[in-house]
PDB file of C-alpha atoms in Angstrom:
ATOM      1  CA  THR J1369      40.115  15.755  -3.598  1.00 39.00           C
ATOM      2  CA  SER J1370      37.598  16.516  -0.882  1.00 50.00           C
ATOM      3  CA  ARG J1371      34.152  18.007  -0.455  1.00 68.00           C
ATOM      4  CA  ASN J1372      32.285  15.196  -2.198  1.00 87.00           C
ATOM      5  CA  THR J1373      28.508  14.975  -1.838  1.00 91.00           C
ATOM      6  CA  ILE J1374      26.759  11.638  -2.298  1.00 92.00           C
ATOM      7  CA  THR J1375      22.965  11.686  -2.338  1.00 93.00           C
ATOM      8  CA  LEU J1376      21.236   8.317  -1.964  1.00 94.00           C
ATOM      9  CA  GLY J1377      17.806   7.845  -3.474  1.00 94.00           C
ATOM     10  CA  ASN J1378      15.074   5.784  -1.832  1.00 94.00           C
ATOM     11  CA  GLY J1379      15.972   2.102  -1.562  1.00 94.00           C
ATOM     12  CA  SER J1380      18.414  -0.349   0.002  1.00 94.00           C
ATOM     13  CA  TYR J1381      22.187  -0.068  -0.280  1.00 94.00           C
ATOM     14  CA  GLY J1382      24.989  -2.506   0.498  1.00 90.00           C
ATOM     15  CA  GLY J1383      28.094  -1.798   2.521  1.00 90.00           C
ATOM     16  CA  PHE J1384      30.755   0.742   1.668  1.00 93.00           C
ATOM     17  CA  THR J1385      33.846   2.553   2.906  1.00 93.00           C
ATOM     18  CA  LEU J1386      34.041   6.349   2.807  1.00 92.00           C
ATOM     19  CA  ALA J1387      37.693   7.338   2.844  1.00 92.00           C
ATOM     20  CA  THR J1388      37.691  10.808   1.289  1.00 90.00           C
ATOM     21  CA  SER J1389      37.795  13.613   3.806  1.00 89.00           C
ATOM     22  CA  GLY J1390      35.047  16.187   3.536  1.00 89.00           C
ATOM     23  CA  THR J1391      32.503  13.731   2.110  1.00 91.00           C
ATOM     24  CA  MET J1392      28.815  14.315   2.810  1.00 93.00           C
ATOM     25  CA  LEU J1393      26.500  11.295   2.511  1.00 94.00           C
ATOM     26  CA  ARG J1394      22.815  12.086   2.635  1.00 94.00           C
ATOM     27  CA  SER J1395      19.439  10.569   1.990  1.00 95.00           C
ATOM     28  CA  GLY J1396      17.694  12.362  -0.849  1.00 88.00           C
ATOM     29  CA  GLY J1397      14.234  10.963  -0.246  1.00 82.00           C
ATOM     30  CA  GLY J1398      14.406  10.079   3.420  1.00 79.00           C
ATOM     31  CA  ARG J1399      14.059   6.350   2.770  1.00 90.00           C
ATOM     32  CA  SER J1400      17.668   5.346   2.099  1.00 95.00           C
ATOM     33  CA  ILE J1401      18.555   2.174   4.004  1.00 94.00           C
ATOM     34  CA  VAL J1402      22.085   0.778   4.353  1.00 94.00           C
ATOM     35  CA  THR J1403      21.916  -2.954   5.116  1.00 89.00           C
ATOM     36  CA  ARG J1404      25.607  -3.900   5.306  1.00 89.00           C
ATOM     37  CA  ARG J1405      28.611  -2.489   7.132  1.00 90.00           C
ATOM     38  CA  ALA J1406      29.470   1.146   6.466  1.00 94.00           C
ATOM     39  CA  SER J1407      33.060   2.131   7.314  1.00 94.00           C
ATOM     40  CA  PHE J1408      34.193   5.717   7.725  1.00 95.00           C
ATOM     41  CA  THR J1409      37.931   6.386   7.610  1.00 94.00           C
ATOM     42  CA  GLY J1410      38.237   9.994   6.406  1.00 88.00           C
ATOM     43  CA  ARG J1411      38.310  13.199   8.398  1.00 86.00           C
ATOM     44  CA  VAL J1412      35.351  15.544   8.672  1.00 79.00           C
ATOM     45  CA  GLN J1413      32.660  13.390   7.129  1.00 90.00           C
ATOM     46  CA  SER J1414      28.931  14.000   7.511  1.00 93.00           C
ATOM     47  CA  VAL J1415      25.996  11.606   7.217  1.00 95.00           C
ATOM     48  CA  GLU J1416      22.455  12.984   7.091  1.00 96.00           C
ATOM     49  CA  GLY J1417      19.090  11.203   7.210  1.00 96.00           C
ATOM     50  CA  VAL J1418      20.340   7.687   6.426  1.00 96.00           C
ATOM     51  CA  HIS J1419      18.836   4.556   8.033  1.00 94.00           C
ATOM     52  CA  PHE J1420      21.445   1.925   8.985  1.00 92.00           C
ATOM     53  CA  LEU J1421      19.757  -1.462   9.463  1.00 88.00           C
ATOM     54  CA  GLY J1422      21.853  -4.215  11.032  1.00 83.00           C
ATOM     55  CA  SER J1423      21.045  -7.901  10.815  1.00 75.00           C
ATOM     56  CA  LEU J1424      22.580 -11.128  12.039  1.00 65.00           C
ATOM     57  CA  THR J1425      23.202 -12.441   8.530  1.00 69.00           C
ATOM     58  CA  ASP J1426      24.465  -9.378   6.654  1.00 66.00           C
ATOM     59  CA  ASN J1427      26.703  -7.842   9.335  1.00 61.00           C
ATOM     60  CA  PRO J1428      27.038 -10.037  12.408  1.00 63.00           C
ATOM     61  CA  SER J1429      29.545  -7.840  14.251  1.00 71.00           C
ATOM     62  CA  HIS J1430      28.464  -4.203  13.677  1.00 80.00           C
ATOM     63  CA  ILE J1431      26.736  -2.018  11.073  1.00 87.00           C
ATOM     64  CA  ILE J1432      28.928   1.120  11.405  1.00 89.00           C
ATOM     65  CA  ASN J1433      32.700   1.295  11.850  1.00 90.00           C
ATOM     66  CA  ILE J1434      34.408   4.587  12.678  1.00 89.00           C
ATOM     67  CA  GLY J1435      38.126   4.360  11.852  1.00 90.00           C
ATOM     68  CA  ALA J1436      40.990   5.633  14.000  1.00 89.00           C
ATOM     69  CA  ALA J1437      41.516   8.796  11.936  1.00 90.00           C
ATOM     70  CA  ALA J1438      37.836   9.411  11.174  1.00 90.00           C
ATOM     71  CA  ARG J1439      35.824  12.414  12.304  1.00 89.00           C
ATOM     72  CA  VAL J1440      32.148  11.724  11.548  1.00 91.00           C
ATOM     73  CA  ARG J1441      28.913  13.540  12.293  1.00 91.00           C
ATOM     74  CA  PHE J1442      25.576  11.697  12.000  1.00 92.00           C
ATOM     75  CA  VAL J1443      22.533  13.972  11.774  1.00 93.00           C
ATOM     76  CA  ASN J1444      18.906  12.742  11.897  1.00 92.00           C
ATOM     77  CA  CYS J1445      19.945   9.141  11.172  1.00 92.00           C
ATOM     78  CA  ILE J1446      18.352   5.896  12.349  1.00 90.00           C
ATOM     79  CA  ILE J1447      20.700   3.191  13.602  1.00 87.00           C
ATOM     80  CA  GLU J1448      18.802  -0.065  14.058  1.00 85.00           C
ATOM     81  CA  LEU J1449      19.787  -3.603  15.050  1.00 79.00           C
ATOM     82  CA  ALA J1450      17.899  -6.886  14.803  1.00 71.00           C
ATOM     83  CA  THR J1451      16.097  -7.515  18.100  1.00 61.00           C
ATOM     84  CA  THR J1452      18.213 -10.577  18.901  1.00 63.00           C
ATOM     85  CA  GLN J1453      21.577  -9.101  17.971  1.00 63.00           C
ATOM     86  CA  LEU J1454      24.077  -9.182  20.836  1.00 58.00           C
ATOM     87  CA  THR J1455      26.883  -7.164  19.286  1.00 67.00           C
ATOM     88  CA  PRO J1456      27.254  -3.386  19.197  1.00 74.00           C
ATOM     89  CA  ALA J1457      25.754  -1.475  16.286  1.00 79.00           C
ATOM     90  CA  ILE J1458      28.666   0.941  16.106  1.00 82.00           C
ATOM     91  CA  ARG J1459      32.378   0.352  16.615  1.00 82.00           C
ATOM     92  CA  LEU J1460      34.573   3.353  17.329  1.00 82.00           C
ATOM     93  CA  GLU J1461      38.266   2.594  16.848  1.00 84.00           C
ATOM     94  CA  ALA J1462      40.796   4.175  19.192  1.00 80.00           C
ATOM     95  CA  GLY J1463      41.425   7.739  18.027  1.00 82.00           C
ATOM     96  CA  GLY J1464      38.216   8.029  15.995  1.00 84.00           C
ATOM     97  CA  ARG J1465      35.651  10.685  16.844  1.00 83.00           C
ATOM     98  CA  VAL J1466      31.913  10.659  16.292  1.00 84.00           C
ATOM     99  CA  VAL J1467      28.922  12.872  17.089  1.00 85.00           C
ATOM    100  CA  PHE J1468      25.271  11.830  16.768  1.00 84.00           C
ATOM    101  CA  ILE J1469      22.833  14.743  16.494  1.00 85.00           C
ATOM    102  CA  GLY J1470      19.073  14.098  16.525  1.00 85.00           C
ATOM    103  CA  CYS J1471      19.529  10.395  15.738  1.00 86.00           C
ATOM    104  CA  THR J1472      17.301   7.490  16.741  1.00 84.00           C
ATOM    105  CA  PHE J1473      18.806   4.236  18.031  1.00 81.00           C
ATOM    106  CA  VAL J1474      16.542   1.175  17.744  1.00 81.00           C
ATOM    107  CA  GLY J1475      16.779  -2.530  18.559  1.00 74.00           C
ATOM    108  CA  GLY J1476      19.479  -4.684  20.036  1.00 64.00           C
ATOM    109  CA  THR J1477      19.006  -7.462  22.534  1.00 55.00           C
ATOM    110  CA  THR J1478      15.609  -7.238  24.169  1.00 47.00           C
ATOM    111  CA  THR J1479      15.061 -10.604  25.845  1.00 43.00           C
ATOM    112  CA  GLY J1480      16.863 -13.719  26.962  1.00 39.00           C
ATOM    113  CA  ALA J1481      20.422 -12.386  27.241  1.00 39.00           C
ATOM    114  CA  PRO J1482      22.390  -9.601  28.888  1.00 37.00           C
ATOM    115  CA  THR J1483      22.210  -6.283  27.110  1.00 41.00           C
ATOM    116  CA  ALA J1484      25.174  -5.354  24.967  1.00 49.00           C
ATOM    117  CA  GLU J1485      26.703  -1.958  24.451  1.00 62.00           C
ATOM    118  CA  PHE J1486      25.033  -0.295  21.502  1.00 67.00           C
ATOM    119  CA  VAL J1487      28.246   1.591  20.800  1.00 68.00           C
ATOM    120  CA  ARG J1488      31.605  -0.044  21.488  1.00 66.00           C
ATOM    121  CA  VAL J1489      34.623   2.181  21.965  1.00 62.00           C
ATOM    122  CA  ALA J1490      37.864   0.330  21.239  1.00 63.00           C
ATOM    123  CA  SER J1491      39.902   2.201  23.837  1.00 57.00           C
ATOM    124  CA  ALA J1492      39.576   3.570  27.336  1.00 51.00           C
ATOM    125  CA  ASP J1493      39.364   7.096  25.905  1.00 50.00           C
ATOM    126  CA  VAL J1494      35.631   7.725  25.648  1.00 51.00           C
ATOM    127  CA  THR J1495      35.870  11.489  25.239  1.00 56.00           C
ATOM    128  CA  HIS J1496      35.465  11.317  21.466  1.00 61.00           C
ATOM    129  CA  ALA J1497      31.928   9.953  21.171  1.00 64.00           C
ATOM    130  CA  PHE J1498      28.926  12.167  21.801  1.00 68.00           C
ATOM    131  CA  THR J1499      25.163  12.225  21.409  1.00 67.00           C
ATOM    132  CA  LEU J1500      23.122  15.418  21.268  1.00 65.00           C
ATOM    133  CA  GLY J1501      19.340  15.367  21.345  1.00 67.00           C
ATOM    134  CA  CYS J1502      19.022  11.709  20.322  1.00 69.00           C
ATOM    135  CA  TYR J1503      16.304   9.156  21.051  1.00 62.00           C
ATOM    136  CA  ASP J1504      17.195   5.747  22.530  1.00 65.00           C
ATOM    137  CA  GLU J1505      14.803   2.872  21.874  1.00 65.00           C
ATOM    138  CA  THR J1506      17.352   0.108  22.471  1.00 63.00           C
ATOM    139  CA  ALA J1507      18.015  -2.487  25.112  1.00 55.00           C
ATOM    140  CA  GLY J1508      21.722  -1.674  24.939  1.00 56.00           C
ATOM    141  CA  THR J1509      23.818   0.778  26.895  1.00 53.00           C
ATOM    142  CA  PHE J1510      25.376   4.099  26.041  1.00 56.00           C
ATOM    143  CA  ALA J1511      27.792   4.155  28.972  1.00 51.00           C
ATOM    144  CA  THR J1512      30.768   4.787  26.719  1.00 55.00           C
ATOM    145  CA  LEU J1513      29.291   7.942  25.213  1.00 58.00           C
ATOM    146  CA  THR J1514      28.987  11.479  26.481  1.00 58.00           C
ATOM    147  CA  ASN J1515      25.223  11.974  26.308  1.00 58.00           C
ATOM    148  CA  THR J1516      23.468  15.311  26.136  1.00 61.00           C
ATOM    149  CA  ALA J1517      19.681  15.086  26.101  1.00 55.00           C
ATOM    150  CA  LEU J1518      19.571  11.369  25.280  1.00 54.00           C
ATOM    151  CA  VAL J1519      15.885  10.475  25.611  1.00 53.00           C
ATOM    152  CA  ALA J1520      15.233   6.883  26.634  1.00 47.00           C
TER     153      ALA J1520
END
């Protein structure tokens, strides 16, 4: 079935995979923090107000994975990496599509090493990843995204 709604209360949550199309994941209290990898594989999924917090120990490669068939919209989310993390926060598999609306991107490599892409697209086709009205507080790059009103 589709059209599932999952409301997270305040607190920390481990990793998960959302595979059901039409699923909405939202933060009920505004203080829902996901600390391990979240994978999205279904079509037309929505994530609202969730804080994704990456770390070197819990998810050394990336905190969010967008699958090849996924269509995901992130609204008013925070995507944050540890300040020394060199890897991308978000991995977009070839064929996947993602839109970030009003999100804040925080962290990533700040000193001592070259900056990494904050979002890594797994194919040369970068026309399926967009930001709209987001705020960038990272040391990474968004060269693989189509940015509209990305404030740095």
